[in-house]
C-alpha cells in the first residue's frame, strides 16, 4: 500500500454570506489498492485513512479513481459498522455527505465495488457551507387551462449541489388534501423535481415525499401531489444527470392553483 497524505490542521472560516459558498478542504490523500493490502471478508483489498471530524459540521467525503469503481465507508474509530457509505455518488466515484454528532477520529475505508478492484485513487474531505435559504418569491400567475404559478430560473455552477446535482429550492404553501400539478421543463438538460419538507433539504440520502423525472413531454417532469397536511413544502428543481461544469440550463417551473 502506497499512501501520500496531505493534511490541513486549520479549517478556513466559512463565508456564510458569500455567493456562491464553496466547500472548504480539510484533508486529502492518495493511495493505491494492491494485492498486498488488507482484505475484506469478501476478499477484496482496502486502505484506511484516519480523519478528524468536528461535531455539527457538514462534510462531503469523496473517493475518485480512473482505474476502478471505488466504494467509501466511514466509521468511528474502533467501531465495526460504518456510519455512512457510498458507491456511485457522482458517476462511478464515491461521495459521502455526513454531519457527525460527536467530534473525534473517524476512519475512511477505500475499497472496490468488486473484489478485483485495483489501482490508484484520490480521497478528500471537505467542510460544506450551510445550504442557502429556499427561494420565497411568489410565482407569476399565468392563465393556461386554469391558473398556474410560474417561476423561471437557471441551474448553473453558482447553485448549491447535492450528490453531484445542482438545484434550486422553492418554498411553496400547500393546503391539506389539495391536488397540485407540478410541471418542470428544462433547456438542454434532463429535469428532475422533488417534493420535500423544509427540514429534509439536507438529508442524505434525500428524504423525498414525491419525485418525477420524465413524467412530462420528452425529458421534462410532471407529477401530481396531494399534501397530507397544510403547510410549507420545498419544491426542488434539479437535473437527473447533472449539469456539465461551466454550463447552465434554463428551466420553467409551473404549479397549478
C-alpha atoms as a printed R data frame, in Angstrom:
    type eleno elety resid chain resno       x       y       z
1   ATOM     1    CA   UNK     A     1   0.000   0.000   0.000
2   ATOM     2    CA   UNK     A     2   1.382   3.404  -1.019
3   ATOM     3    CA   UNK     A     3  -0.307   6.383   0.592
4   ATOM     4    CA   UNK     A     4   0.653  10.045   0.410
5   ATOM     5    CA   UNK     A     5  -1.302  12.179   2.844
6   ATOM     6    CA   UNK     A     6  -1.730  15.924   2.745
7   ATOM     7    CA   UNK     A     7  -3.482  17.181   5.862
8   ATOM     8    CA   UNK     A     8  -4.607  20.654   6.809
9   ATOM     9    CA   UNK     A     9  -4.537  21.423  10.517
10  ATOM    10    CA   UNK     A    10  -6.713  24.507  10.376
11  ATOM    11    CA   UNK     A    11 -10.149  24.946   8.833
12  ATOM    12    CA   UNK     A    12 -10.866  28.052   6.836
13  ATOM    13    CA   UNK     A    13 -13.788  30.069   8.160
14  ATOM    14    CA   UNK     A    14 -16.947  29.584   6.154
15  ATOM    15    CA   UNK     A    15 -18.082  32.616   4.205
16  ATOM    16    CA   UNK     A    16 -21.744  32.342   5.123
17  ATOM    17    CA   UNK     A    17 -22.821  35.368   3.144
18  ATOM    18    CA   UNK     A    18 -20.685  34.799   0.052
19  ATOM    19    CA   UNK     A    19 -22.267  33.675  -3.178
20  ATOM    20    CA   UNK     A    20 -21.638  31.031  -4.145
21  ATOM    21    CA   UNK     A    21 -20.455  29.445  -0.897
22  ATOM    22    CA   UNK     A    22 -17.652  26.966  -1.515
23  ATOM    23    CA   UNK     A    23 -16.640  23.773   0.245
24  ATOM    24    CA   UNK     A    24 -13.506  24.162   2.376
25  ATOM    25    CA   UNK     A    25 -10.918  21.337   2.066
26  ATOM    26    CA   UNK     A    26  -9.821  19.797   5.378
27  ATOM    27    CA   UNK     A    27  -7.954  16.656   4.318
28  ATOM    28    CA   UNK     A    28  -6.824  14.867   1.170
29  ATOM    29    CA   UNK     A    29  -4.946  11.669   0.455
30  ATOM    30    CA   UNK     A    30  -3.812   9.470  -2.393
31  ATOM    31    CA   UNK     A    31  -3.279   5.739  -2.460
32  ATOM    32    CA   UNK     A    32  -3.407   2.554  -4.481
33  ATOM    33    CA   UNK     A    33  -5.299  -0.686  -3.922
34  ATOM    34    CA   UNK     A    34  -2.844  -3.551  -4.390
35  ATOM    35    CA   UNK     A    35  -2.657  -7.306  -3.881
36  ATOM    36    CA   UNK     A    36  -0.645  -6.919  -0.675
37  ATOM    37    CA   UNK     A    37  -3.267  -4.779   1.124
38  ATOM    38    CA   UNK     A    38  -5.510  -5.948   3.929
39  ATOM    39    CA   UNK     A    39  -8.604  -7.820   2.740
40  ATOM    40    CA   UNK     A    40 -12.325  -7.589   3.428
41  ATOM    41    CA   UNK     A    41 -14.366 -10.646   4.323
42  ATOM    42    CA   UNK     A    42 -15.279 -10.852   0.646
43  ATOM    43    CA   UNK     A    43 -11.595 -10.975  -0.323
44  ATOM    44    CA   UNK     A    44 -11.074  -7.533  -1.844
45  ATOM    45    CA   UNK     A    45  -8.213  -5.204  -0.806
46  ATOM    46    CA   UNK     A    46  -8.821  -1.991   1.122
47  ATOM    47    CA   UNK     A    47  -6.973   1.019   2.536
48  ATOM    48    CA   UNK     A    48  -7.919   3.041   5.615
49  ATOM    49    CA   UNK     A    49  -7.305   6.716   6.378
50  ATOM    50    CA   UNK     A    50  -7.764   8.494   9.721
51  ATOM    51    CA   UNK     A    51  -9.760  11.760   9.545
52  ATOM    52    CA   UNK     A    52 -10.572  14.234  12.307
53  ATOM    53    CA   UNK     A    53 -14.195  15.431  12.130
54  ATOM    54    CA   UNK     A    54 -15.970  18.050  14.230
55  ATOM    55    CA   UNK     A    55 -19.484  17.636  15.615
56  ATOM    56    CA   UNK     A    56 -22.121  19.673  13.801
57  ATOM    57    CA   UNK     A    57 -20.040  20.337  10.676
58  ATOM    58    CA   UNK     A    58 -21.393  19.251   7.289
59  ATOM    59    CA   UNK     A    59 -18.807  17.197   5.421
60  ATOM    60    CA   UNK     A    60 -18.503  15.847   1.905
61  ATOM    61    CA   UNK     A    61 -16.053  12.954   1.606
62  ATOM    62    CA   UNK     A    62 -15.099  11.770  -1.874
63  ATOM    63    CA   UNK     A    63 -13.079   8.980  -3.426
64  ATOM    64    CA   UNK     A    64 -12.203   9.211  -7.143
65  ATOM    65    CA   UNK     A    65 -10.461   6.712  -9.385
66  ATOM    66    CA   UNK     A    66  -9.929   6.295 -13.112
67  ATOM    67    CA   UNK     A    67  -8.738   2.697 -12.675
68  ATOM    68    CA   UNK     A    68 -11.543   1.010 -10.691
69  ATOM    69    CA   UNK     A    69 -15.039   1.614  -9.309
70  ATOM    70    CA   UNK     A    70 -14.367   2.844  -5.736
71  ATOM    71    CA   UNK     A    71 -16.503   2.479  -2.641
72  ATOM    72    CA   UNK     A    72 -16.182   4.597   0.511
73  ATOM    73    CA   UNK     A    73 -17.100   3.586   4.055
74  ATOM    74    CA   UNK     A    74 -16.861   5.922   7.060
75  ATOM    75    CA   UNK     A    75 -16.524   4.547  10.596
76  ATOM    76    CA   UNK     A    76 -15.949   5.931  14.045
77  ATOM    77    CA   UNK     A    77 -12.569   4.822  15.336
78  ATOM    78    CA   UNK     A    78 -12.933   1.383  16.977
79  ATOM    79    CA   UNK     A    79 -16.414   0.619  15.616
80  ATOM    80    CA   UNK     A    80 -17.133  -2.181  13.149
81  ATOM    81    CA   UNK     A    81 -20.225  -0.776  11.411
82  ATOM    82    CA   UNK     A    82 -19.972   2.238   9.104
83  ATOM    83    CA   UNK     A    83 -21.874   5.402   9.954
84  ATOM    84    CA   UNK     A    84 -22.090   6.245   6.235
85  ATOM    85    CA   UNK     A    85 -21.119   4.641   2.947
86  ATOM    86    CA   UNK     A    86 -21.452   5.271  -0.763
87  ATOM    87    CA   UNK     A    87 -20.651   3.661  -4.088
88  ATOM    88    CA   UNK     A    88 -21.675   5.807  -7.068
89  ATOM    89    CA   UNK     A    89 -22.412   9.259  -5.659
90  ATOM    90    CA   UNK     A    90 -21.006  11.033  -8.737
91  ATOM    91    CA   UNK     A    91 -20.607   8.818 -11.777
92  ATOM    92    CA   UNK     A    92 -18.673   5.782 -10.564
93  ATOM    93    CA   UNK     A    93 -16.938   7.834  -7.878
94  ATOM    94    CA   UNK     A    94 -17.991   7.824  -4.221
95  ATOM    95    CA   UNK     A    95 -19.480  10.751  -2.310
96  ATOM    96    CA   UNK     A    96 -20.454  10.684   1.368
97  ATOM    97    CA   UNK     A    97 -22.292  13.613   2.943
98  ATOM    98    CA   UNK     A    98 -22.177  13.351   6.716
99  ATOM    99    CA   UNK     A    99 -22.732  15.542   9.778
100 ATOM   100    CA   UNK     A   100 -21.171  13.901  12.864
101 ATOM   101    CA   UNK     A   101 -22.876  14.245  16.232
102 ATOM   102    CA   UNK     A   102 -19.599  13.738  18.097
103 ATOM   103    CA   UNK     A   103 -16.117  15.102  17.396
104 ATOM   104    CA   UNK     A   104 -13.165  12.769  17.091
105 ATOM   105    CA   UNK     A   105 -11.238  10.460  14.823
106 ATOM   106    CA   UNK     A   106 -13.073   8.665  12.044
107 ATOM   107    CA   UNK     A   107 -11.744   6.086   9.610
108 ATOM   108    CA   UNK     A   108 -12.332   6.288   5.865
109 ATOM   109    CA   UNK     A   109 -12.109   2.869   4.237
110 ATOM   110    CA   UNK     A   110 -11.469   2.800   0.471
111 ATOM   111    CA   UNK     A   111 -12.282  -0.404  -1.396
112 ATOM   112    CA   UNK     A   112 -13.508  -1.522  -4.780
113 ATOM   113    CA   UNK     A   113 -17.113  -2.217  -5.711
114 ATOM   114    CA   UNK     A   114 -15.869  -5.603  -6.920
115 ATOM   115    CA   UNK     A   115 -13.223  -7.661  -5.167
116 ATOM   116    CA   UNK     A   116 -10.890  -7.359  -8.160
117 ATOM   117    CA   UNK     A   117 -10.756  -3.543  -7.869
118 ATOM   118    CA   UNK     A   118  -7.123  -2.426  -8.085
119 ATOM   119    CA   UNK     A   119  -5.415   0.855  -8.895
120 ATOM   120    CA   UNK     A   120  -4.770   4.441  -7.859
121 ATOM   121    CA   UNK     A   121  -7.316   6.693  -6.185
122 ATOM   122    CA   UNK     A   122  -7.602  10.139  -4.622
123 ATOM   123    CA   UNK     A   123  -9.636  10.836  -1.476
124 ATOM   124    CA   UNK     A   124 -10.632  14.075   0.213
125 ATOM   125    CA   UNK     A   125 -12.832  15.540   2.956
126 ATOM   126    CA   UNK     A   126 -14.377  18.988   2.692
127 ATOM   127    CA   UNK     A   127 -16.457  21.142   5.023
128 ATOM   128    CA   UNK     A   128 -19.683  22.140   3.323
129 ATOM   129    CA   UNK     A   129 -21.330  25.519   3.924
130 ATOM   130    CA   UNK     A   130 -24.942  25.558   5.146
131 ATOM   131    CA   UNK     A   131 -27.476  25.231   2.336
132 ATOM   132    CA   UNK     A   132 -28.767  28.603   1.136
133 ATOM   133    CA   UNK     A   133 -32.309  29.575   2.135
134 ATOM   134    CA   UNK     A   134 -35.047  28.494  -0.272
135 ATOM   135    CA   UNK     A   135 -36.491  30.900  -2.807
136 ATOM   136    CA   UNK     A   136 -39.613  32.536  -1.354
137 ATOM   137    CA   UNK     A   137 -40.525  34.936  -4.176
138 ATOM   138    CA   UNK     A   138 -44.083  34.212  -5.385
139 ATOM   139    CA   UNK     A   139 -44.606  32.786  -8.828
140 ATOM   140    CA   UNK     A   140 -46.192  34.770 -11.652
141 ATOM   141    CA   UNK     A   141 -49.891  33.913 -12.183
142 ATOM   142    CA   UNK     A   142 -50.498  32.558 -15.693
143 ATOM   143    CA   UNK     A   143 -53.791  31.547 -17.288
144 ATOM   144    CA   UNK     A   144 -53.296  28.335 -19.270
145 ATOM   145    CA   UNK     A   145 -56.027  25.691 -18.890
146 ATOM   146    CA   UNK     A   146 -56.603  27.012 -15.399
147 ATOM   147    CA   UNK     A   147 -54.441  29.218 -13.207
148 ATOM   148    CA   UNK     A   148 -50.784  28.336 -12.721
149 ATOM   149    CA   UNK     A   149 -47.897  29.956 -10.907
150 ATOM   150    CA   UNK     A   150 -44.729  30.239 -12.997
151 ATOM   151    CA   UNK     A   151 -41.115  30.531 -11.860
152 ATOM   152    CA   UNK     A   152 -38.240  30.832 -14.325
153 ATOM   153    CA   UNK     A   153 -34.618  30.175 -13.420
154 ATOM   154    CA   UNK     A   154 -31.290  28.677 -14.402
155 ATOM   155    CA   UNK     A   155 -29.224  25.828 -12.966
156 ATOM   156    CA   UNK     A   156 -25.503  26.595 -13.083
157 ATOM   157    CA   UNK     A   157 -22.207  26.249 -11.200
158 ATOM   158    CA   UNK     A   158 -23.277  29.003  -8.786
159 ATOM   159    CA   UNK     A   159 -26.158  26.916  -7.386
160 ATOM   160    CA   UNK     A   160 -25.811  24.547  -4.410
161 ATOM   161    CA   UNK     A   161 -25.288  20.880  -5.189
162 ATOM   162    CA   UNK     A   162 -26.209  17.567  -3.665
163 ATOM   163    CA   UNK     A   163 -24.924  14.223  -4.924
164 ATOM   164    CA   UNK     A   164 -23.313  15.978  -7.879
165 ATOM   165    CA   UNK     A   165 -26.537  17.678  -8.985
166 ATOM   166    CA   UNK     A   166 -27.133  21.435  -8.865
167 ATOM   167    CA   UNK     A   167 -30.517  22.534  -7.514
168 ATOM   168    CA   UNK     A   168 -32.855  25.423  -6.697
169 ATOM   169    CA   UNK     A   169 -35.330  25.110  -3.806
170 ATOM   170    CA   UNK     A   170 -38.696  26.895  -3.785
171 ATOM   171    CA   UNK     A   171 -40.783  27.332  -0.626
172 ATOM   172    CA   UNK     A   172 -44.439  26.790  -1.573
173 ATOM   173    CA   UNK     A   173 -47.567  26.591   0.587
174 ATOM   174    CA   UNK     A   174 -49.821  23.578   0.033
175 ATOM   175    CA   UNK     A   175 -53.210  23.030   1.658
176 ATOM   176    CA   UNK     A   176 -54.212  19.667   3.095
177 ATOM   177    CA   UNK     A   177 -55.863  17.423   0.510
178 ATOM   178    CA   UNK     A   178 -55.401  19.921  -2.330
179 ATOM   179    CA   UNK     A   179 -54.251  18.378  -5.611
180 ATOM   180    CA   UNK     A   180 -51.421  20.346  -7.236
181 ATOM   181    CA   UNK     A   181 -49.912  19.663 -10.650
182 ATOM   182    CA   UNK     A   182 -46.184  20.412 -10.776
183 ATOM   183    CA   UNK     A   183 -44.510  20.705 -14.171
184 ATOM   184    CA   UNK     A   184 -40.823  21.330 -14.849
185 ATOM   185    CA   UNK     A   185 -39.371  21.845 -18.307
186 ATOM   186    CA   UNK     A   186 -35.702  22.498 -18.970
187 ATOM   187    CA   UNK     A   187 -33.491  23.565 -21.833
188 ATOM   188    CA   UNK     A   188 -30.503  21.340 -22.538
189 ATOM   189    CA   UNK     A   189 -30.849  19.012 -19.542
190 ATOM   190    CA   UNK     A   190 -32.981  16.163 -18.186
191 ATOM   191    CA   UNK     A   191 -35.190  17.669 -15.480
192 ATOM   192    CA   UNK     A   192 -35.926  16.144 -12.084
193 ATOM   193    CA   UNK     A   193 -38.341  17.567  -9.488
194 ATOM   194    CA   UNK     A   194 -38.603  16.619  -5.796
195 ATOM   195    CA   UNK     A   195 -41.145  17.471  -3.096
196 ATOM   196    CA   UNK     A   196 -39.643  17.722   0.403
197 ATOM   197    CA   UNK     A   197 -40.450  19.022   3.838
198 ATOM   198    CA   UNK     A   198 -38.282  22.026   4.775
199 ATOM   199    CA   UNK     A   199 -36.330  20.038   7.376
200 ATOM   200    CA   UNK     A   200 -35.413  17.352   4.818
201 ATOM   201    CA   UNK     A   201 -33.439  19.622   2.472
202 ATOM   202    CA   UNK     A   202 -30.058  18.355   3.639
203 ATOM   203    CA   UNK     A   203 -30.827  14.707   4.381
204 ATOM   204    CA   UNK     A   204 -28.567  12.019   2.946
205 ATOM   205    CA   UNK     A   205 -29.993  10.056   1.278
206 ATOM   206    CA   UNK     A   206 -32.534  12.696   0.321
207 ATOM   207    CA   UNK     A   207 -35.892  12.110   2.042
208 ATOM   208    CA   UNK     A   208 -38.490  12.985  -0.586
209 ATOM   209    CA   UNK     A   209 -42.267  12.967  -0.375
210 ATOM   210    CA   UNK     A   210 -42.581  12.619  -4.146
211 ATOM   211    CA   UNK     A   211 -40.367  12.888  -7.235
212 ATOM   212    CA   UNK     A   212 -40.592  12.750 -11.003
213 ATOM   213    CA   UNK     A   213 -38.059  12.549 -13.799
214 ATOM   214    CA   UNK     A   214 -39.696  12.042 -17.203
215 ATOM   215    CA   UNK     A   215 -43.442  12.235 -16.468
216 ATOM   216    CA   UNK     A   216 -43.873  15.154 -18.843
217 ATOM   217    CA   UNK     A   217 -43.095  15.582 -22.529
218 ATOM   218    CA   UNK     A   218 -39.703  14.213 -23.628
219 ATOM   219    CA   UNK     A   219 -37.252  14.576 -20.691
220 ATOM   220    CA   UNK     A   220 -39.414  17.014 -18.724
221 ATOM   221    CA   UNK     A   221 -41.062  16.348 -15.358
222 ATOM   222    CA   UNK     A   222 -44.734  16.257 -14.353
223 ATOM   223    CA   UNK     A   223 -46.216  14.993 -11.113
224 ATOM   224    CA   UNK     A   224 -49.474  15.216  -9.185
225 ATOM   225    CA   UNK     A   225 -49.069  15.899  -5.474
226 ATOM   226    CA   UNK     A   226 -51.641  15.895  -2.683
227 ATOM   227    CA   UNK     A   227 -50.354  17.203   0.639
228 ATOM   228    CA   UNK     A   228 -51.407  15.207   3.681
229 ATOM   229    CA   UNK     A   229 -51.056  18.283   5.902
230 ATOM   230    CA   UNK     A   230 -51.309  22.006   5.271
231 ATOM   231    CA   UNK     A   231 -48.008  23.860   5.443
232 ATOM   232    CA   UNK     A   232 -44.880  24.972   3.645
233 ATOM   233    CA   UNK     A   233 -43.162  22.488   1.340
234 ATOM   234    CA   UNK     A   234 -39.990  22.545  -0.728
235 ATOM   235    CA   UNK     A   235 -40.208  22.057  -4.477
236 ATOM   236    CA   UNK     A   236 -36.673  21.224  -5.633
237 ATOM   237    CA   UNK     A   237 -35.661  21.853  -9.232
238 ATOM   238    CA   UNK     A   238 -32.679  19.749 -10.255
239 ATOM   239    CA   UNK     A   239 -31.389  17.521 -13.046
240 ATOM   240    CA   UNK     A   240 -31.303  13.763 -13.496
241 ATOM   241    CA   UNK     A   241 -27.777  13.582 -14.834
242 ATOM   242    CA   UNK     A   242 -26.225  16.803 -13.555
243 ATOM   243    CA   UNK     A   243 -25.206  19.985 -15.382
244 ATOM   244    CA   UNK     A   244 -21.815  19.991 -17.084
245 ATOM   245    CA   UNK     A   245 -19.306  22.293 -15.319
246 ATOM   246    CA   UNK     A   246 -19.140  25.701 -16.905
247 ATOM   247    CA   UNK     A   247 -22.580  25.380 -18.500
248 ATOM   248    CA   UNK     A   248 -26.093  26.310 -17.413
249 ATOM   249    CA   UNK     A   249 -29.624  25.144 -18.076
250 ATOM   250    CA   UNK     A   250 -32.704  27.348 -18.133
251 ATOM   251    CA   UNK     A   251 -35.971  25.992 -16.744
252 ATOM   252    CA   UNK     A   252 -39.599  26.858 -16.074
253 ATOM   253    CA   UNK     A   253 -41.430  25.581 -13.007
254 ATOM   254    CA   UNK     A   254 -45.243  25.521 -13.167
255 ATOM   255    CA   UNK     A   255 -47.535  24.764 -10.183
256 ATOM   256    CA   UNK     A   256 -51.303  24.655 -10.577
257 ATOM   257    CA   UNK     A   257 -53.580  26.628  -8.283
